[in-house]
Coordinates of C-alpha atoms in Angstrom, one line a residue:
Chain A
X1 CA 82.4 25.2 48.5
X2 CA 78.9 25.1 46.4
X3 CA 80.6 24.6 42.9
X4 CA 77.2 24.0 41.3
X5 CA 76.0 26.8 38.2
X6 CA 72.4 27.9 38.9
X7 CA 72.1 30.5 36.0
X8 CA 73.6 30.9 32.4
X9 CA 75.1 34.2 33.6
X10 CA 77.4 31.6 36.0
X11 CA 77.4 29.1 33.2
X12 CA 79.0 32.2 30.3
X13 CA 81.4 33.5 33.5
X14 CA 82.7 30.0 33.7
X15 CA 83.2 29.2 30.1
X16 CA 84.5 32.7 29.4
X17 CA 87.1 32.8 32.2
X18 CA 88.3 29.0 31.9
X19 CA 88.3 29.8 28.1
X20 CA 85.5 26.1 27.8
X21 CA 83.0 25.2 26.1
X22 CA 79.5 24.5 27.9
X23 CA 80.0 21.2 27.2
X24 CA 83.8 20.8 28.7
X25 CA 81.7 22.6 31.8
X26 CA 79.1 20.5 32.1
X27 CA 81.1 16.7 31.4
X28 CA 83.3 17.7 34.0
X29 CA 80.7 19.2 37.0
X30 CA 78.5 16.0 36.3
X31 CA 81.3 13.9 36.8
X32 CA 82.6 15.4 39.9
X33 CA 78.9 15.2 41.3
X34 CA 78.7 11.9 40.5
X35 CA 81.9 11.0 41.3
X36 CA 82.0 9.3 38.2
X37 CA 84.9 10.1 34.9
X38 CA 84.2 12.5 32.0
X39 CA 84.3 9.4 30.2
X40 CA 81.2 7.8 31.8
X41 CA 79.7 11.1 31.5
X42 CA 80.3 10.9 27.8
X43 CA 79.8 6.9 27.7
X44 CA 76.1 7.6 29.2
X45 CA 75.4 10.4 26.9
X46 CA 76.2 8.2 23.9
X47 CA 73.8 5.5 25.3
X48 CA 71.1 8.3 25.0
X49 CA 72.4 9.2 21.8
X50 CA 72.3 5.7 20.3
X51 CA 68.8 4.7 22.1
X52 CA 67.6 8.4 20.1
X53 CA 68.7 6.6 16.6
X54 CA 67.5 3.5 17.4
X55 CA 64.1 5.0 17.8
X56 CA 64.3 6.8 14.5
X57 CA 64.5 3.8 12.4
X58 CA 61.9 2.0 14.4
X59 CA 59.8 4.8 13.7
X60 CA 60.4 5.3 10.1
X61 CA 59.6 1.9 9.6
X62 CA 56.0 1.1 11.2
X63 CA 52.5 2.4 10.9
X64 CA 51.2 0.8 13.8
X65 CA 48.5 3.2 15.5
X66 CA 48.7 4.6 19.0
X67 CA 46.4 3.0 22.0
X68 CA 44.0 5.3 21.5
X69 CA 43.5 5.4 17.9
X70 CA 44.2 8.3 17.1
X71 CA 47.7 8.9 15.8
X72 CA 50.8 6.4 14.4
X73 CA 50.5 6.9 10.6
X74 CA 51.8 10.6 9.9
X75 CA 55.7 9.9 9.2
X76 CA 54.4 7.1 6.8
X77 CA 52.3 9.6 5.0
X78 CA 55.4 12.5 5.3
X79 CA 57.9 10.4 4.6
X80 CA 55.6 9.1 0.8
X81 CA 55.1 12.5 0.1
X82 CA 58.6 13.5 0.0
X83 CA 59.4 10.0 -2.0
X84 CA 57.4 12.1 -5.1
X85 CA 57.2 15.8 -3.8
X86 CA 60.6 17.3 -2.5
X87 CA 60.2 19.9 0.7
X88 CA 60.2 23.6 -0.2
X89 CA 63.1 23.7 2.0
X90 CA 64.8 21.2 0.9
X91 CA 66.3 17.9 2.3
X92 CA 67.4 18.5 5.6
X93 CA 64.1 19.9 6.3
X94 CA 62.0 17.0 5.2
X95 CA 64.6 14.7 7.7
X96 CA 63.8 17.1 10.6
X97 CA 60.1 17.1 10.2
X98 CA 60.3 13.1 9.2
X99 CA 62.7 12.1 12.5
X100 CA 60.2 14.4 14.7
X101 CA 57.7 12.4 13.8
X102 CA 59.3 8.6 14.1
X103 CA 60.5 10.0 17.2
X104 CA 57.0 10.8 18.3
X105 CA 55.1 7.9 17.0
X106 CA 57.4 5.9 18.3
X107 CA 57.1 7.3 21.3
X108 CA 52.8 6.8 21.5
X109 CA 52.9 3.4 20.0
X110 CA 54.9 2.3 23.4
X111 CA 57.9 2.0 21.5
X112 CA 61.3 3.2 23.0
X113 CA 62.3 6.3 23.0
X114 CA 64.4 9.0 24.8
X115 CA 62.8 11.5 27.3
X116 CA 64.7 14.6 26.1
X117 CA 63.6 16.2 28.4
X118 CA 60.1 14.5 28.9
X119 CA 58.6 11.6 26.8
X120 CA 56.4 14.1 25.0
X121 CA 58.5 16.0 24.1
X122 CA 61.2 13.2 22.5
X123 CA 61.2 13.9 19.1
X124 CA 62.5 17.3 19.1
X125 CA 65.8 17.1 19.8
X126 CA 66.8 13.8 18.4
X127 CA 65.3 15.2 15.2
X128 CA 67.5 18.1 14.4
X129 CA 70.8 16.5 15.8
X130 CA 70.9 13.3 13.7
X131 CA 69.1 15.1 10.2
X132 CA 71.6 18.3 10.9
X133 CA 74.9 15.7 11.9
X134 CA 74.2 13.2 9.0
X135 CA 73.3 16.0 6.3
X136 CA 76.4 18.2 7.8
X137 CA 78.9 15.5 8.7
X138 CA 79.3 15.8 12.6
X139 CA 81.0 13.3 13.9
X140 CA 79.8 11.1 16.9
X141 CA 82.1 13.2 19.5
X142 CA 80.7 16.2 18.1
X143 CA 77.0 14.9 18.3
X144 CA 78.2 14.1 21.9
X145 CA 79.2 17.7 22.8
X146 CA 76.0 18.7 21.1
X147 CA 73.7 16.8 23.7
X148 CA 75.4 17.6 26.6
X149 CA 75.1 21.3 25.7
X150 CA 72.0 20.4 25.1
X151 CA 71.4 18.6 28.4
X152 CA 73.1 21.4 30.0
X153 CA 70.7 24.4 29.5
X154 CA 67.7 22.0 30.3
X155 CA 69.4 20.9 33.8
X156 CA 69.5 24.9 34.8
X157 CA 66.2 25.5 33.3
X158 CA 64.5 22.6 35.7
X159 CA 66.4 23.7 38.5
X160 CA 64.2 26.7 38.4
X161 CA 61.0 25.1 37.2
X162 CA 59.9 22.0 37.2
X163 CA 60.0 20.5 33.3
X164 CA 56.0 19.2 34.1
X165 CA 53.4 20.1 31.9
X166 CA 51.3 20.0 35.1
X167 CA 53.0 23.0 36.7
X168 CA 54.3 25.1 34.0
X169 CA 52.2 24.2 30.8
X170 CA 54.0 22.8 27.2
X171 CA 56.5 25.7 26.9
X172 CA 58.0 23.7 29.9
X173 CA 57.7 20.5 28.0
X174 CA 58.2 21.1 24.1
X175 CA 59.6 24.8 24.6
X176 CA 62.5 23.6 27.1
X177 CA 63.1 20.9 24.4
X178 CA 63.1 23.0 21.6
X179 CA 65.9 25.7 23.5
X180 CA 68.1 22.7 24.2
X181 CA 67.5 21.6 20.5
X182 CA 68.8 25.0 19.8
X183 CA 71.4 25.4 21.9
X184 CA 72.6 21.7 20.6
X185 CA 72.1 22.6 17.4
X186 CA 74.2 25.9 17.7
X187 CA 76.8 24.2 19.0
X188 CA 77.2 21.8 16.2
X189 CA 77.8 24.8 14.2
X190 CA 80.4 25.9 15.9
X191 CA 78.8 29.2 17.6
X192 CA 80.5 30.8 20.6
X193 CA 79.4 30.6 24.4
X194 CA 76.9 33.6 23.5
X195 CA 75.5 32.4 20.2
X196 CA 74.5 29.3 21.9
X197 CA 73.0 31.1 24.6
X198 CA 71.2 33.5 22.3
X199 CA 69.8 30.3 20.7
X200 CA 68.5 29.0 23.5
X201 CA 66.8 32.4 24.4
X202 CA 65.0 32.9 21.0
X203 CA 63.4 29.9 20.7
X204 CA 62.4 29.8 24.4
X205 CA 60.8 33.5 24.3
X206 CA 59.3 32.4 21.2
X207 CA 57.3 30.1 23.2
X208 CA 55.8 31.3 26.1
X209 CA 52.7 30.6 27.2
X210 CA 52.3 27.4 25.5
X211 CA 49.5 25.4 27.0
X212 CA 49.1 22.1 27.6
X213 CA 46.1 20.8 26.7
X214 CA 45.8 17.1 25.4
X215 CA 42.9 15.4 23.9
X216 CA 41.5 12.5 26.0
X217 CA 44.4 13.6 28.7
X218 CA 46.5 11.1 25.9
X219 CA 50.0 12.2 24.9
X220 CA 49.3 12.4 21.5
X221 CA 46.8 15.1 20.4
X222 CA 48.3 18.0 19.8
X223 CA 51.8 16.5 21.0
X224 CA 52.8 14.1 18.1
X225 CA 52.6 16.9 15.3
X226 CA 54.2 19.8 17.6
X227 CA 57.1 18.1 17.8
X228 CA 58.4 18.9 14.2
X229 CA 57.0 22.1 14.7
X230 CA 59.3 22.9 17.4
X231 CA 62.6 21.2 16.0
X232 CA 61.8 23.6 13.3
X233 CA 61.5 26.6 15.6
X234 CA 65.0 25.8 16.8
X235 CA 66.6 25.7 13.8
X236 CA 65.1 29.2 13.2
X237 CA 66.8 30.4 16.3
X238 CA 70.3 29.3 14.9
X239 CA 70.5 30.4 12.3
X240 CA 69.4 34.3 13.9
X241 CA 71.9 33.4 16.6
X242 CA 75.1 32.4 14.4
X243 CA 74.1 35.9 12.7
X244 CA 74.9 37.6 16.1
X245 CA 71.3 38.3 16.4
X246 CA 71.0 38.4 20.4
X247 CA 67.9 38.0 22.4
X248 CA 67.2 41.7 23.9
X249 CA 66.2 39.6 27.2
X250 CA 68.9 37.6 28.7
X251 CA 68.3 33.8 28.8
X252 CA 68.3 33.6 32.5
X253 CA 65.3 36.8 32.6
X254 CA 63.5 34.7 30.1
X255 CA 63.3 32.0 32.6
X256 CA 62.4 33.7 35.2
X257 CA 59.6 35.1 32.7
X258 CA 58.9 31.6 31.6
X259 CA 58.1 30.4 35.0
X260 CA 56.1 33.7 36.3
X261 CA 53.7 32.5 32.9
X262 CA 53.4 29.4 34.0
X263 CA 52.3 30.0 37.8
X264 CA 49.8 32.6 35.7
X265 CA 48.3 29.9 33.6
X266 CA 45.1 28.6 34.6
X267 CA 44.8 25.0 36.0
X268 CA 42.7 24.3 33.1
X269 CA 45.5 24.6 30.7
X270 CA 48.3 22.6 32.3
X271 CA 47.8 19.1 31.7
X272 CA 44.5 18.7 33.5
X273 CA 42.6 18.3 30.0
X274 CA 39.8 21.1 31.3
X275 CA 40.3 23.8 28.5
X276 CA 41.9 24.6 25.3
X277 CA 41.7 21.8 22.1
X278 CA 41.0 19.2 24.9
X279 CA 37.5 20.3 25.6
X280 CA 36.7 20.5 21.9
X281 CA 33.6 19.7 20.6
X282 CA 35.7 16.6 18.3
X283 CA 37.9 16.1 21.2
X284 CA 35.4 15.0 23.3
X285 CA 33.8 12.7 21.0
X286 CA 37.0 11.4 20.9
X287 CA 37.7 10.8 25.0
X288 CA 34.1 9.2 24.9
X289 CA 35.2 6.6 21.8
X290 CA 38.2 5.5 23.4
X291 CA 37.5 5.5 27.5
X292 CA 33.3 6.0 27.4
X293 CA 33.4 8.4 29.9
Chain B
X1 CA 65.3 18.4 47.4
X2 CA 67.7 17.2 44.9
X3 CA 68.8 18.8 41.7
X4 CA 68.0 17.7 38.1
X5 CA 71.0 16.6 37.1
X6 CA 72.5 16.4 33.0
X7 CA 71.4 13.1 33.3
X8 CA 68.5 13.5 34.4
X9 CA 67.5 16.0 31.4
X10 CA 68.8 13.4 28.7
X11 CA 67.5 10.3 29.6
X12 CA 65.9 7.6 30.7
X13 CA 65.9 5.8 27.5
X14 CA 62.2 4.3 28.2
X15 CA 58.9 2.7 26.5
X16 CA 56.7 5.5 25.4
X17 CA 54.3 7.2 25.5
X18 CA 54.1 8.8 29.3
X19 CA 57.2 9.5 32.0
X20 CA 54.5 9.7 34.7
X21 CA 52.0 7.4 33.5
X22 CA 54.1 4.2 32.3
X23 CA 58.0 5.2 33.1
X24 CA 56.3 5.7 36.9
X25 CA 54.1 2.8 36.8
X26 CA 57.2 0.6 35.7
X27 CA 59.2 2.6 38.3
X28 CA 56.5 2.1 41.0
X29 CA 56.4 -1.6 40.3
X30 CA 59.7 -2.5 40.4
X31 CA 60.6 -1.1 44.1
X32 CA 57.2 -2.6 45.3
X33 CA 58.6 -5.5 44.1
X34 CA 62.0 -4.8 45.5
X35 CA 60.2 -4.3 48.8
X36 CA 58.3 -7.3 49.0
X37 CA 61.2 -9.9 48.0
X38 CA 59.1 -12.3 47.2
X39 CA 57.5 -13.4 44.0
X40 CA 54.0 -12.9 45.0
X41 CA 51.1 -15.5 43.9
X42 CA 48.8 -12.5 43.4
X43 CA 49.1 -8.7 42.8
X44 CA 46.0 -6.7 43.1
X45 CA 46.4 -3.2 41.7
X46 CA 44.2 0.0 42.7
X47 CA 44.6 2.5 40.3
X48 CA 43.3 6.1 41.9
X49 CA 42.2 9.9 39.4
X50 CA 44.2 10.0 36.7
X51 CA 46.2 6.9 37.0
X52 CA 42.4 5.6 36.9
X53 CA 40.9 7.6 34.3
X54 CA 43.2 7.4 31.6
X55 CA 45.9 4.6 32.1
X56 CA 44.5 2.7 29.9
X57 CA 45.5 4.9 27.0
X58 CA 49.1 5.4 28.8
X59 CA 50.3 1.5 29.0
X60 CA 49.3 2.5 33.1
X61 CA 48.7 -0.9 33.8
X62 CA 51.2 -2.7 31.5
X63 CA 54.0 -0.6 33.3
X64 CA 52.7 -1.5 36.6
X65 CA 52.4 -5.4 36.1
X66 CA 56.0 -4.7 34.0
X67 CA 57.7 -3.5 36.6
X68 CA 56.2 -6.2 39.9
X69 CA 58.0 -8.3 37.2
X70 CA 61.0 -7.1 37.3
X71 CA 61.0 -5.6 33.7
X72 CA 62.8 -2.5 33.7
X73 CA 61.1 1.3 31.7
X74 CA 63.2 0.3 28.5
X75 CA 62.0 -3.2 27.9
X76 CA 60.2 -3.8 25.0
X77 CA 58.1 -6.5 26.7
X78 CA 56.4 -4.2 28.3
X79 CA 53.8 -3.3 25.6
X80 CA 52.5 -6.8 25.1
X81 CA 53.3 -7.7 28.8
X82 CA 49.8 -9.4 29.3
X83 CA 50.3 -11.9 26.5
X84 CA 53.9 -12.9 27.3
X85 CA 54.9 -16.0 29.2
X86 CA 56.2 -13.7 32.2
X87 CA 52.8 -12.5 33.1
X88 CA 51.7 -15.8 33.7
X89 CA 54.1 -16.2 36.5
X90 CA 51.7 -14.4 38.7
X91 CA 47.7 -13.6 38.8
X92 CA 47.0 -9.9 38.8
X93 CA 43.9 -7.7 39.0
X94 CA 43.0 -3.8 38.4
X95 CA 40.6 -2.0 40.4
X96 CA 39.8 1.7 39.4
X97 CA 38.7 4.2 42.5
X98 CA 38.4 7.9 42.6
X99 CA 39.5 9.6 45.8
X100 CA 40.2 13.6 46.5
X101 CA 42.7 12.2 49.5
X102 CA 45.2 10.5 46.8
X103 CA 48.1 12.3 44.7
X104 CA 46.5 12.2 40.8
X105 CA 48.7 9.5 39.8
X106 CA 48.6 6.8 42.6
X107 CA 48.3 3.1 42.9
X108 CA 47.8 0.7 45.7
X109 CA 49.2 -2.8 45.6
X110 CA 48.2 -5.9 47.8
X111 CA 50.6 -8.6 47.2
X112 CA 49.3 -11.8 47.9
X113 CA 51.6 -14.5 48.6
X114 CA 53.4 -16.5 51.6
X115 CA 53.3 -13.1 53.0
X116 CA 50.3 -10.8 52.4
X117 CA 51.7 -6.7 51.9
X118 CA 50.0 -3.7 51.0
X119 CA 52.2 -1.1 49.0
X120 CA 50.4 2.4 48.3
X121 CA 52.6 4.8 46.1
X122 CA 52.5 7.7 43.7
X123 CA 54.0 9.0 39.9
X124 CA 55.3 12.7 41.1
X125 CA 55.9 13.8 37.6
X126 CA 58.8 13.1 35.2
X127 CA 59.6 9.4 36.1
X128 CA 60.0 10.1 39.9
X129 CA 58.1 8.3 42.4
X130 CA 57.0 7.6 45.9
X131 CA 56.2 4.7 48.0
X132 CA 54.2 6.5 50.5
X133 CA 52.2 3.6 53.1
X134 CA 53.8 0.3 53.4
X135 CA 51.0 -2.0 55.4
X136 CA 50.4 0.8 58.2
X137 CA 53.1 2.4 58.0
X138 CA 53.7 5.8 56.7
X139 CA 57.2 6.2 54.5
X140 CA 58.7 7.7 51.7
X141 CA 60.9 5.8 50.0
X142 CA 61.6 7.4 45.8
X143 CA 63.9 4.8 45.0
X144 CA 66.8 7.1 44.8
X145 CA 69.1 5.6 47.4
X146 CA 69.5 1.9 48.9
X147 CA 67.1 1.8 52.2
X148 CA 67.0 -0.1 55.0
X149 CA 63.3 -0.6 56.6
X150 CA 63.0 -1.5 59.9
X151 CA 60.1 -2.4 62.1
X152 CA 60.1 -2.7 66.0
X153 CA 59.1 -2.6 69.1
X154 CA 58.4 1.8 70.0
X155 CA 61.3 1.6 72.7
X156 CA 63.6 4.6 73.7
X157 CA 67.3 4.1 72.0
X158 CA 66.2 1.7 69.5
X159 CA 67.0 4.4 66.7
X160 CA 70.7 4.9 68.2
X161 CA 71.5 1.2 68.4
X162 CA 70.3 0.8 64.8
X163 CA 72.7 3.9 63.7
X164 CA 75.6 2.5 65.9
X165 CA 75.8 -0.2 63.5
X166 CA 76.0 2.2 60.6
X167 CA 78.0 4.8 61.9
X168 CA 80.5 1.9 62.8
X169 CA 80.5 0.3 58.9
X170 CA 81.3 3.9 57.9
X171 CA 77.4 4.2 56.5
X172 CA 76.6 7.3 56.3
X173 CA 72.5 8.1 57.0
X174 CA 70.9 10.6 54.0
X175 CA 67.4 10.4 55.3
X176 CA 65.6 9.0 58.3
X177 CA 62.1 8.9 58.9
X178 CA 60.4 7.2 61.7
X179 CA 56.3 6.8 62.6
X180 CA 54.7 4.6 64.7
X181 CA 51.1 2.9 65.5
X182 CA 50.9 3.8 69.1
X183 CA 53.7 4.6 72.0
X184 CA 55.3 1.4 72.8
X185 CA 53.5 -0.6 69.6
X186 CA 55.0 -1.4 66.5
X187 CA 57.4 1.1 65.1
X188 CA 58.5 1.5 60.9
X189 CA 62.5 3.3 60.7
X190 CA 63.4 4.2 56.9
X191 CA 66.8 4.8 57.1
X192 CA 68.7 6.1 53.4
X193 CA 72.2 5.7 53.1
X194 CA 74.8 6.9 50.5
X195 CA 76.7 3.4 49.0
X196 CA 75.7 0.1 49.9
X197 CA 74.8 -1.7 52.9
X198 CA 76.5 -5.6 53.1
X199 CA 73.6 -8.3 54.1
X200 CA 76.2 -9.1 57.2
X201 CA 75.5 -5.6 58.3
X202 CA 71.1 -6.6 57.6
X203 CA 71.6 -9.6 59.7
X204 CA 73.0 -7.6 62.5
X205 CA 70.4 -5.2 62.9
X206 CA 68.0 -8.4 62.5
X207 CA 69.6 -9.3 66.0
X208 CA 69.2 -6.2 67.2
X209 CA 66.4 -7.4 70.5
X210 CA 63.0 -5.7 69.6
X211 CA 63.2 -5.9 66.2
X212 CA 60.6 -7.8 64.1
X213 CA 61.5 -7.4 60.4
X214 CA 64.3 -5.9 58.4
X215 CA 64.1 -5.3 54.9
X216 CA 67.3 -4.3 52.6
X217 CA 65.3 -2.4 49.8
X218 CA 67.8 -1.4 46.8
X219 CA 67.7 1.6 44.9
X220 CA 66.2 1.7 41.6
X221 CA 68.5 2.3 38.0
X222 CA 68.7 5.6 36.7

């Protein structure tokens, strides 16, 4: 029998009925497919988890530019501002916005980073889980359960379109990352099977249509700086979704609406560096600088 | 075609800053590498479109020469691969090429060596890749399970004796793909398998009559 959960409708049935979390869910149907325990599950998922820190405090720590040029010194400058100048927000903001970055710059200066769920993409969710775990007290096991909820919604999400700026455009890339940051985020806090869901939901629908057009074809221009933007964005959806605010449209539906925008988008605007910011008067300049063409 | 799996969605852990244009270049290297056994004296690299266009700004050819290494997407070596002792194990060489007929993110690689082999291969997107021409021979091999590549003589019942063997370890076949030059010339079988396959169960298959060359390629780490 086909035990394998293609939608968040299945995923909520399951949790609801078993009386699990989405976590509990997940640990165990990855370790059944890979005939593996729950333990390695968790043992692997910790290995992310650590390599994710790791690239923080690289990042925090260097101001070594990207390949190009163009990017590498914006968490130095974020993180000397805050040293004077607290965040409107407060300090749990500033960590968000400062990790997303590290993560990020870490990420362009061929440094070692996570792909959570792409490389472009890495800061987002490492950002939020370790400023919102250190600043809140989760422990390591409840950091754990975070990412596999995490890794959960992004597993169903690919399964019905491909995570690739090239097909579906940056709400695909940075949009799927910043739902799973959600979804992780909410489940730190303790929200229920449908508060996580209704995370997920708001911060996707909140993002579609998101083109992907990079500068030069690089990862780096807009990607570095969107990456706080979107942990951001996720936290936003929490805190709407531990309020019982729901999304009207169903996660699953939001999918389905996420993939019919990206089969809509032109070419141009998926990672083909045609249209958008990458065809930019200064963004061409830029493409000639660093590859003369 | 398989699933994304949780794992798949939280890792790999892996030198920035691209998942198709260095994570696959490393990826791409490595089972090139794991198909041509060897350490080779020379690598030359063909980079095609995009892998062409803007690899340089991706680590494209760091990950590549990385991976013929043996280095594996979360070394740190990898970003100052060209000035480290390994690299000088070997003499390599880039060639750029634009050409409508190749995936956007494709590479060909002549090894040069006590055997001369040309590898062509593609980044699919997200990490995954494809070795898709091995000398002549068409295949498809993404690294996702231990393959067994076989080339013969085009003879009727040549593919049964080879799965006799299997079936008879208790192998059991995921994929199998055949092609061939011309109808009683020399044959390629890419033959997947789920677990492992011993190098006493290689060598038989070696003495299968017929058979030219076997090669035991292994899978590549998550």
């Amino acid at each position: 029998m086909d035990t394998s959960i293609s939608t968040f409708e299945q995923l909520k049935d399951i949790c609801i009925s078993k009386d699990k979390k989405i976590y509990e869910v997940a640990q165990e149907n990855m370790a059944k497919d890979a005939d593996i325990s729950v333990e390695e599950v968790r043992a692997f998922t910790n290995k992310s988890l650590f390599a994710m820190k790791e690239a923080i405090q690289s990042g925090l720590n260097s101001k070594e530019l990207s390949l190009s040029g163009m990017c590498g010194q914006d968490c130095y400058k974020l993180q000397n501002r805050f040293k004077t100048d607290m965040a409107m927000f407060g300090k749990t903001f500033e960590k968000v916005l400062v990790y997303a970055l590290a993560t990020s710059e870490e990420n362009i200066r061929m440094g070692k980073i996570v792909a959570c769920p792409t490389a472009g993409s890495c800061g987002i969710l490492p950002s939020a889980l370790v400023a919102v775990s250190q600043d809140y007290n989760y422990s390591e096991r409840e950091q754990i359960n975070a990412l596999i909820t995490a890794g959960e919604i992004g597993r169903i999400i690919s399964n019905k379109v491909s995570l690739a700026g090239a097909v579906a455009g940056c709400q695909a890339e940075c949009g799927v990352a910043s739902a799973m940051t959600a979804a992780a985020i909410c489940q730190l806090k303790g929200g229920n099977i449908s508060q996580v869901l209704n995370a997920a939901a708001l911060a996707m629908k909140n993002l579609l249509g998101l083109s992907c057009d990079p500068v030069a074809g690089l990862v780096e221009v807009p990607c570095v700086k969107r990456n706080p933007f979107m942990a951001i964005h996720a936290i936003t959806a929490v805190e709407m979704a531990l309020a019982g605010i729901e999304s009207k449209i169903p996660l699953d539906e939001v999918i389905d609406a996420m993939e019919q925008t990206g089969a809509l988008m032109s070419p141009t605007l998926k990672e083909s560096s045609q249209a958008g910011l990458a065809t930019t008067r200064t963004a061409l300049e830029v493409q000639k600088k660093v590859f003369g063409n | 075609m398989k699933k994304s799996t949780l794992f798949d969605i939280i890792s790999p852990v892996m030198i920035g800053p691209s998942s198709s244009h260095t994570a696959g270049a490393v990826r791409l290297g490595i089972l090139a590498r794991n198909i041509y056994k060897n350490t080779p004296k020379k690598v030359i690299f063909k980079l095609y479109n995009s892998y062409a266009h803007t690899g340089k700004g991706h680590g494209t050819e760091k990950g590549l020469l990385a991976g013929v290494l043996g280095l594996s997407v979360d070394d740190r070596r990898i970003k100052n691969i060209f000035d480290s002792d390994i690299a000088k194990q070997i003499e390599y060489e880039f060639q750029y090429a634009d050409n409508f007929k190749y995936h956007p993110n494709a590479v060909d690689m002549t090894f040069i060596g006590e055997n001369n082999m040309f590898i062509s291969g593609e980044s699919v997107g997200a990490g995954e890749i494809a070795i898709r021409k091995i000398n002549d021979f068409n295949v498809k091999l993404t690294g996702k399970y231990n393959t067994l590549l076989i080339v013969y003589k085009d003879l009727p019942g040549m593919i049964s004796k080879v799965s006799s063997i299997l079936q008879h370890h208790n192998i059991n076949i995921a994929s199998l793909l055949c092609d061939r030059n011309a109808k009683g010339q020399e044959a390629s079988m890419i033959i997947s398998v789920d677990g492992n396959i011993s190098p006493e169960i290689v060598d038989m298959v070696e003495e299968i009559s017929d058979v030219y060359f076997v090669s035991y390629i292994e899978k590549l780490e998550n």
